[in-house]
Tab-separated table of C-alpha atoms in Angstrom:
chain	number	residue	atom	x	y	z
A	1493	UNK	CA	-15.414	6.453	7.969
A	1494	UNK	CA	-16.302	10.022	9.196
A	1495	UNK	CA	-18.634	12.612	8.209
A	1496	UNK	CA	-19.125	15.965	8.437
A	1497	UNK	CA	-22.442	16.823	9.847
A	1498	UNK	CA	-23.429	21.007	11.404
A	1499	UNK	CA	-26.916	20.261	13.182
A	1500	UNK	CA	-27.796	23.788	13.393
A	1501	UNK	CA	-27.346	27.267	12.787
A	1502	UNK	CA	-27.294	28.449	16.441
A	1503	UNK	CA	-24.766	25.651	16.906
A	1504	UNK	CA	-22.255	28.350	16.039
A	1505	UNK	CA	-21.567	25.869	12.683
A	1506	UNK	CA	-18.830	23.469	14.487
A	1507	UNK	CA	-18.195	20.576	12.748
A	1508	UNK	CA	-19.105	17.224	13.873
A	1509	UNK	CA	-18.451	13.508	13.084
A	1510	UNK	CA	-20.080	10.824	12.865
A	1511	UNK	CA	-18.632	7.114	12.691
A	1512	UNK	CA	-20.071	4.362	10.817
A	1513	UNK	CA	-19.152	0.763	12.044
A	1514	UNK	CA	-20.884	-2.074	10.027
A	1515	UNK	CA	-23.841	0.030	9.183
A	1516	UNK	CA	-24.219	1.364	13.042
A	1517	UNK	CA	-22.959	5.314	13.362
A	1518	UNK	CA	-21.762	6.691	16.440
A	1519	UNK	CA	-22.120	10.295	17.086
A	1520	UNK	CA	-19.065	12.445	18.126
A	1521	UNK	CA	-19.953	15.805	19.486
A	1522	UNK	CA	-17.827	18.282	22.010
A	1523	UNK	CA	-19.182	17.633	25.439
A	1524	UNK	CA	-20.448	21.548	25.192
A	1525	UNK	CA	-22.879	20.647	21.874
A	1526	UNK	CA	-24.318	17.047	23.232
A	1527	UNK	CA	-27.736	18.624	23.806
A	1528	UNK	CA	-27.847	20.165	20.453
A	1529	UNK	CA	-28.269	16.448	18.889
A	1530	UNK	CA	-31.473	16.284	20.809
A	1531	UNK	CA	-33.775	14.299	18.359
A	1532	UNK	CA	-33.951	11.673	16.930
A	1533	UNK	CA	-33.636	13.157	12.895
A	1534	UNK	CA	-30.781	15.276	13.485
A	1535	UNK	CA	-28.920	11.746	14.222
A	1536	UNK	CA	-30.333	10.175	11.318
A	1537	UNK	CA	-29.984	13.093	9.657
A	1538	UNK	CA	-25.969	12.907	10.637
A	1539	UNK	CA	-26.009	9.211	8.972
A	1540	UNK	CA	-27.107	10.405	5.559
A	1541	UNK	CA	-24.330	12.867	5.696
A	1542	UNK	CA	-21.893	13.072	2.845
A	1543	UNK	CA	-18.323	11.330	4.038
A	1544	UNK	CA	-15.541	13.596	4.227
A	1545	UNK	CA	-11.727	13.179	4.793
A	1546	UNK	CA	-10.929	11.122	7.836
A	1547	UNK	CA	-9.619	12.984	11.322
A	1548	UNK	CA	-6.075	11.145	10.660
A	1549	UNK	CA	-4.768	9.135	7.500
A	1550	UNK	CA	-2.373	6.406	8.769
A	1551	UNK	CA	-0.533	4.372	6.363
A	1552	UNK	CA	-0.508	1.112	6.338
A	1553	UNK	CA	2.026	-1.008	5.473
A	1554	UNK	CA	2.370	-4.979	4.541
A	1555	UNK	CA	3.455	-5.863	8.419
A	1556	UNK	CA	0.496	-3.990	9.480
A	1557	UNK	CA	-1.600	-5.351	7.097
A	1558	UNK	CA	-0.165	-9.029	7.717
A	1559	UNK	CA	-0.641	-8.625	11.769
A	1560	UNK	CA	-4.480	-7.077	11.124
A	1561	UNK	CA	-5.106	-10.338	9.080
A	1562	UNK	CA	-3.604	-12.391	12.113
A	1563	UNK	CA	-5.521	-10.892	14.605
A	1564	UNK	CA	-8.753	-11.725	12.112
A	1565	UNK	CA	-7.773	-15.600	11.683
A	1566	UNK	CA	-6.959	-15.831	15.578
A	1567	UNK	CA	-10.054	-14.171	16.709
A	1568	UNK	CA	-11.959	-16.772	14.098
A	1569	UNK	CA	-10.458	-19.401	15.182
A	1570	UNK	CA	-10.480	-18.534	18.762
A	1571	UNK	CA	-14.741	-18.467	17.962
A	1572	UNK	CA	-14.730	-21.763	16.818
A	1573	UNK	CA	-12.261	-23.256	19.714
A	1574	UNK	CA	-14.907	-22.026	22.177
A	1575	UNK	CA	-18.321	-23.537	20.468
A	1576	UNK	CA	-16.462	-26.620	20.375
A	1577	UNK	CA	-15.872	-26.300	23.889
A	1578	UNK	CA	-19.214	-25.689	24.527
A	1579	UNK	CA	-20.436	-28.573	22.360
A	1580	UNK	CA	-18.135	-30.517	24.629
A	1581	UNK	CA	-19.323	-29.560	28.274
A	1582	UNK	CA	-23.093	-30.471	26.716
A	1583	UNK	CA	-21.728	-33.993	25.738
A	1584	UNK	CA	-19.931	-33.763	29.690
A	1585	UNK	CA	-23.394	-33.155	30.828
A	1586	UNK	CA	-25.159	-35.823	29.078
A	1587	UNK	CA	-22.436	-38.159	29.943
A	1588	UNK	CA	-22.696	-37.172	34.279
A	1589	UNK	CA	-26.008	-37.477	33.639
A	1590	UNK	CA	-26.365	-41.000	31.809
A	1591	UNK	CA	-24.140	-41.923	34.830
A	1592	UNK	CA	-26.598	-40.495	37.435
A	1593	UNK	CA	-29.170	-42.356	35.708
A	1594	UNK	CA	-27.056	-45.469	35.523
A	1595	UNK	CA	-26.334	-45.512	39.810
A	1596	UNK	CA	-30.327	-45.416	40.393
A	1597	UNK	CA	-31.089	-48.777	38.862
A	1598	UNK	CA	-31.259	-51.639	41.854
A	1599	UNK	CA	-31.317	-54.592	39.984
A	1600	UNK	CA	-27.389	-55.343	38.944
A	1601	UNK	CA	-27.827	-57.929	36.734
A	1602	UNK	CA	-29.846	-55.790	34.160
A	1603	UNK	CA	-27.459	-55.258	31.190
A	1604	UNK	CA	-26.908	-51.369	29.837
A	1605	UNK	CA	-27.002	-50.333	25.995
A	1606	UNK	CA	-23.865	-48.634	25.609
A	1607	UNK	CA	-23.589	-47.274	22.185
A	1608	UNK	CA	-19.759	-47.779	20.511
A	1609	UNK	CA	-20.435	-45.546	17.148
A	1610	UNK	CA	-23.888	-46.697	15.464
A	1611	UNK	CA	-23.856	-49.787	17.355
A	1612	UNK	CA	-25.439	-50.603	20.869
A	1613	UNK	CA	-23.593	-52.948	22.881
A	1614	UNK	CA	-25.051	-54.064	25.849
A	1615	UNK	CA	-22.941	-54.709	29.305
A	1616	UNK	CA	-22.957	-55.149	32.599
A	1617	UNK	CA	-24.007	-51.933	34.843
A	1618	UNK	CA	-20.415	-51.889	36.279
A	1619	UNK	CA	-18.560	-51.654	33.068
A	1620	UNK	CA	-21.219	-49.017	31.237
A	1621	UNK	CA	-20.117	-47.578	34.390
A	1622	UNK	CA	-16.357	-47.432	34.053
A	1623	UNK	CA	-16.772	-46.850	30.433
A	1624	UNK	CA	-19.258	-43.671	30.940
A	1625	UNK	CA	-16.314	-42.458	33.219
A	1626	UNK	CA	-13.469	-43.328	31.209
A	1627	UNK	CA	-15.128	-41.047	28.472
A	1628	UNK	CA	-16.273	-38.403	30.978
A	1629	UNK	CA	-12.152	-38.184	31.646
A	1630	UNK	CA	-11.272	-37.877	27.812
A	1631	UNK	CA	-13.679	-35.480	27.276
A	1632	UNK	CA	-12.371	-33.314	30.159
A	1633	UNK	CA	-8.944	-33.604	29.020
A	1634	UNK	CA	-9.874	-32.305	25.057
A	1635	UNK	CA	-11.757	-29.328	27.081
A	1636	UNK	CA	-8.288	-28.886	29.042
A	1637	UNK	CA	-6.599	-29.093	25.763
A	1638	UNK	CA	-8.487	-26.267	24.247
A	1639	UNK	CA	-9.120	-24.253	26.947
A	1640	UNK	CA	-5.110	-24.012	26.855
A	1641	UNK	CA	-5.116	-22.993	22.698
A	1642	UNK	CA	-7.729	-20.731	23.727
A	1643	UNK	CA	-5.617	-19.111	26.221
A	1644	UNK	CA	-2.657	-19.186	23.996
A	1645	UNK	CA	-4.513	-17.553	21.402
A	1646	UNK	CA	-5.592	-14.661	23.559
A	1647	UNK	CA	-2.187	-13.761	24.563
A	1648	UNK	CA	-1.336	-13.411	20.790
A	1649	UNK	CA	-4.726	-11.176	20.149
A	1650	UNK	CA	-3.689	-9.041	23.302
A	1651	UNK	CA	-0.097	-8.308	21.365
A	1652	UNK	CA	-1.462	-7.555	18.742
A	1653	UNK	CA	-4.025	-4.990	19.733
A	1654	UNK	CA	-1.417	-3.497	21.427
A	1655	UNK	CA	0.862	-3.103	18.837
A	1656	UNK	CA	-2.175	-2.259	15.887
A	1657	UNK	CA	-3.688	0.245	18.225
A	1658	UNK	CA	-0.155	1.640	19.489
A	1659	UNK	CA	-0.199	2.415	15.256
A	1660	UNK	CA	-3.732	3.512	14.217
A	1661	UNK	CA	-4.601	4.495	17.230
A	1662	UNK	CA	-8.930	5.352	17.105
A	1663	UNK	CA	-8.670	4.569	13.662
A	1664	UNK	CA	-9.335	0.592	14.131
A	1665	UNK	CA	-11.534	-0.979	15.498
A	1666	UNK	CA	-9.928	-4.747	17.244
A	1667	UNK	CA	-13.141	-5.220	19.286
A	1668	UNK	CA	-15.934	-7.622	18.903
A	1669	UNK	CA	-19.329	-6.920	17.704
A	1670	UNK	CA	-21.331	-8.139	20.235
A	1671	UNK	CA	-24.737	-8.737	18.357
Protein backbone atom coordinates (compact mmCIF):
# COMPACT_ATOMS: atom_id res chain seq x y z
CA UNK A 1 0.00 0.00 0.00
CA UNK A 2 1.25 3.54 -0.97
CA UNK A 3 0.37 6.94 -0.10
CA UNK A 4 0.60 10.12 -1.27
CA UNK A 5 2.17 12.42 1.18
CA UNK A 6 3.76 16.55 -0.01
CA UNK A 7 5.71 17.51 3.33
CA UNK A 8 5.95 21.02 2.42
CA UNK A 9 5.30 23.89 0.40
CA UNK A 10 8.94 24.83 -0.37
CA UNK A 11 9.30 21.16 -1.29
CA UNK A 12 8.29 22.37 -4.74
CA UNK A 13 4.92 19.92 -4.01
CA UNK A 14 6.60 16.48 -5.36
CA UNK A 15 4.84 13.66 -4.47
CA UNK A 16 6.03 11.12 -2.13
CA UNK A 17 5.22 7.55 -0.91
CA UNK A 18 5.10 5.96 1.80
CA UNK A 19 4.87 2.02 2.30
CA UNK A 20 3.09 0.31 4.95
CA UNK A 21 4.28 -3.32 5.80
CA UNK A 22 2.37 -4.96 8.76
CA UNK A 23 1.66 -1.69 10.40
CA UNK A 24 5.53 -0.41 9.92
CA UNK A 25 5.77 2.47 6.92
CA UNK A 26 8.78 3.05 5.08
CA UNK A 27 9.42 6.38 3.65
CA UNK A 28 10.30 6.81 -0.10
CA UNK A 29 11.68 10.16 -0.97
CA UNK A 30 14.08 11.29 -4.13
CA UNK A 31 17.58 11.29 -2.79
CA UNK A 32 17.38 15.35 -3.52
CA UNK A 33 14.19 15.77 -0.81
CA UNK A 34 15.63 13.25 2.10
CA UNK A 35 16.37 16.25 4.33
CA UNK A 36 13.02 17.72 3.86
CA UNK A 37 11.50 14.68 6.06
CA UNK A 38 13.57 16.02 8.87
CA UNK A 39 11.25 15.41 11.95
CA UNK A 40 9.85 13.20 13.41
CA UNK A 41 5.79 14.44 12.62
CA UNK A 42 6.23 14.94 9.08
CA UNK A 43 6.89 10.94 9.08
CA UNK A 44 4.07 10.28 11.20
CA UNK A 45 2.38 12.71 9.59
CA UNK A 46 3.16 10.63 6.10
CA UNK A 47 1.52 7.43 7.96
CA UNK A 48 -1.85 9.06 8.52
CA UNK A 49 -1.86 9.91 4.90
CA UNK A 50 -4.83 9.00 2.80
CA UNK A 51 -3.81 5.75 0.43
CA UNK A 52 -3.77 6.42 -3.10
CA UNK A 53 -3.39 4.24 -6.28
CA UNK A 54 -0.38 1.99 -6.15
CA UNK A 55 3.03 2.94 -8.35
CA UNK A 56 2.20 -0.34 -10.56
CA UNK A 57 -1.01 -2.67 -10.61
CA UNK A 58 0.15 -6.23 -11.48
CA UNK A 59 -2.33 -8.85 -12.03
CA UNK A 60 -2.34 -11.73 -10.50
CA UNK A 61 -3.32 -14.78 -11.68
CA UNK A 62 -4.25 -18.42 -10.06
CA UNK A 63 -0.43 -19.79 -10.78
CA UNK A 64 0.77 -16.76 -9.11
CA UNK A 65 -1.50 -16.92 -6.51
CA UNK A 66 -0.93 -20.85 -6.06
CA UNK A 67 3.14 -20.35 -6.02
CA UNK A 68 2.67 -17.15 -3.35
CA UNK A 69 0.68 -19.69 -1.16
CA UNK A 70 3.65 -22.27 -1.64
CA UNK A 71 6.22 -20.09 -0.79
CA UNK A 72 3.90 -19.24 2.57
CA UNK A 73 3.44 -23.11 3.56
CA UNK A 74 7.29 -23.77 2.78
CA UNK A 75 8.57 -20.87 4.66
CA UNK A 76 6.06 -22.20 7.69
CA UNK A 77 7.09 -25.25 7.56
CA UNK A 78 10.66 -24.55 7.01
CA UNK A 79 10.07 -22.45 10.76
CA UNK A 80 8.94 -25.34 12.36
CA UNK A 81 11.72 -27.88 10.77
CA UNK A 82 14.31 -25.59 12.40
CA UNK A 83 12.78 -25.27 16.19
CA UNK A 84 12.61 -28.86 16.02
CA UNK A 85 16.09 -28.93 15.19
CA UNK A 86 16.89 -26.82 17.81
CA UNK A 87 14.80 -28.74 20.35
CA UNK A 88 16.96 -31.58 19.15
CA UNK A 89 20.65 -30.25 19.57
CA UNK A 90 19.29 -29.24 23.39
CA UNK A 91 18.26 -32.96 23.90
CA UNK A 92 22.12 -33.69 22.03
CA UNK A 93 23.42 -31.54 24.73
CA UNK A 94 21.78 -33.01 27.63
CA UNK A 95 22.52 -36.38 26.30
CA UNK A 96 26.86 -35.47 25.86
CA UNK A 97 26.38 -34.16 28.95
CA UNK A 98 24.59 -37.06 31.02
CA UNK A 99 27.50 -38.98 29.36
CA UNK A 100 30.22 -36.61 30.72
CA UNK A 101 28.63 -37.00 33.95
CA UNK A 102 28.36 -40.73 33.57
CA UNK A 103 32.60 -41.20 32.76
CA UNK A 104 33.38 -39.23 36.20
CA UNK A 105 31.91 -41.80 38.53
CA UNK A 106 34.92 -44.30 39.90
CA UNK A 107 33.07 -46.84 41.44
CA UNK A 108 31.84 -49.34 38.39
CA UNK A 109 29.67 -51.36 40.10
CA UNK A 110 27.19 -48.47 40.98
CA UNK A 111 24.10 -49.08 38.77
CA UNK A 112 22.70 -45.89 36.50
CA UNK A 113 18.86 -44.86 36.27
CA UNK A 114 18.31 -44.84 32.73
CA UNK A 115 14.87 -43.71 32.00
CA UNK A 116 13.01 -45.94 28.94
CA UNK A 117 9.68 -43.58 28.64
CA UNK A 118 8.17 -42.93 32.30
CA UNK A 119 10.07 -45.70 33.65
CA UNK A 120 13.67 -45.74 35.26
CA UNK A 121 15.60 -48.72 34.66
CA UNK A 122 18.64 -49.07 36.33
CA UNK A 123 21.99 -50.70 34.62
CA UNK A 124 25.28 -51.14 34.69
CA UNK A 125 27.56 -47.86 33.99
CA UNK A 126 28.82 -49.55 30.74
CA UNK A 127 25.51 -50.16 29.15
CA UNK A 128 23.80 -46.54 30.32
CA UNK A 129 26.89 -45.86 28.52
CA UNK A 130 26.37 -47.50 25.16
CA UNK A 131 22.77 -46.72 25.42
CA UNK A 132 23.38 -42.76 26.08
CA UNK A 133 25.51 -43.13 22.81
CA UNK A 134 23.36 -45.20 20.81
CA UNK A 135 20.70 -42.35 21.31
CA UNK A 136 23.25 -39.53 20.95
CA UNK A 137 23.71 -41.30 17.19
CA UNK A 138 19.83 -41.38 16.45
CA UNK A 139 19.41 -38.12 17.46
CA UNK A 140 22.21 -36.88 15.15
CA UNK A 141 20.90 -38.74 12.32
CA UNK A 142 16.98 -37.08 12.71
CA UNK A 143 19.08 -33.61 12.86
CA UNK A 144 20.87 -34.90 9.51
CA UNK A 145 17.51 -35.82 8.27
CA UNK A 146 16.08 -32.40 8.67
CA UNK A 147 18.79 -30.38 8.14
CA UNK A 148 18.50 -32.07 4.51
CA UNK A 149 14.35 -31.09 4.22
CA UNK A 150 15.49 -27.88 5.40
CA UNK A 151 17.87 -27.50 2.66
CA UNK A 152 15.50 -28.93 0.19
CA UNK A 153 12.99 -26.56 1.17
CA UNK A 154 15.19 -23.54 0.65
CA UNK A 155 16.02 -24.38 -2.82
CA UNK A 156 12.20 -24.40 -3.56
CA UNK A 157 11.72 -20.82 -1.61
CA UNK A 158 14.81 -19.49 -3.67
CA UNK A 159 12.69 -20.51 -7.09
CA UNK A 160 10.13 -19.15 -6.13
CA UNK A 161 11.24 -15.70 -5.13
CA UNK A 162 12.79 -15.65 -8.21
CA UNK A 163 10.09 -16.33 -10.29
CA UNK A 164 7.29 -14.09 -7.88
CA UNK A 165 9.69 -11.22 -7.84
CA UNK A 166 10.77 -11.69 -11.67
CA UNK A 167 6.54 -10.90 -11.80
CA UNK A 168 5.67 -8.24 -9.17
CA UNK A 169 8.72 -7.02 -9.01
CA UNK A 170 8.81 -4.22 -5.60
CA UNK A 171 5.36 -4.96 -5.30
CA UNK A 172 5.88 -8.16 -2.85
CA UNK A 173 7.36 -8.53 -0.24
CA UNK A 174 9.05 -12.64 0.06
CA UNK A 175 11.25 -11.57 3.01
CA UNK A 176 11.02 -12.36 6.62
CA UNK A 177 9.98 -10.11 9.33
CA UNK A 178 12.62 -10.28 11.55
CA UNK A 179 10.92 -9.16 14.92
Amino acid sequence: MYMSLTLSPDCQAKPYYVKSTRRRYYLKLPVAHQAAASTVEEVKMAATMKPSVAVEDVNVTFEDQQKINKFARSTNRMTELKDEIEAKKKSLQNLQDASDDLMMFDDDSLLIPYQIGDVFISHSQEETQEMLETAKEVLQQEMKELEGRVSAIQQVLGDLKVKLYAKFGNNINLEADES
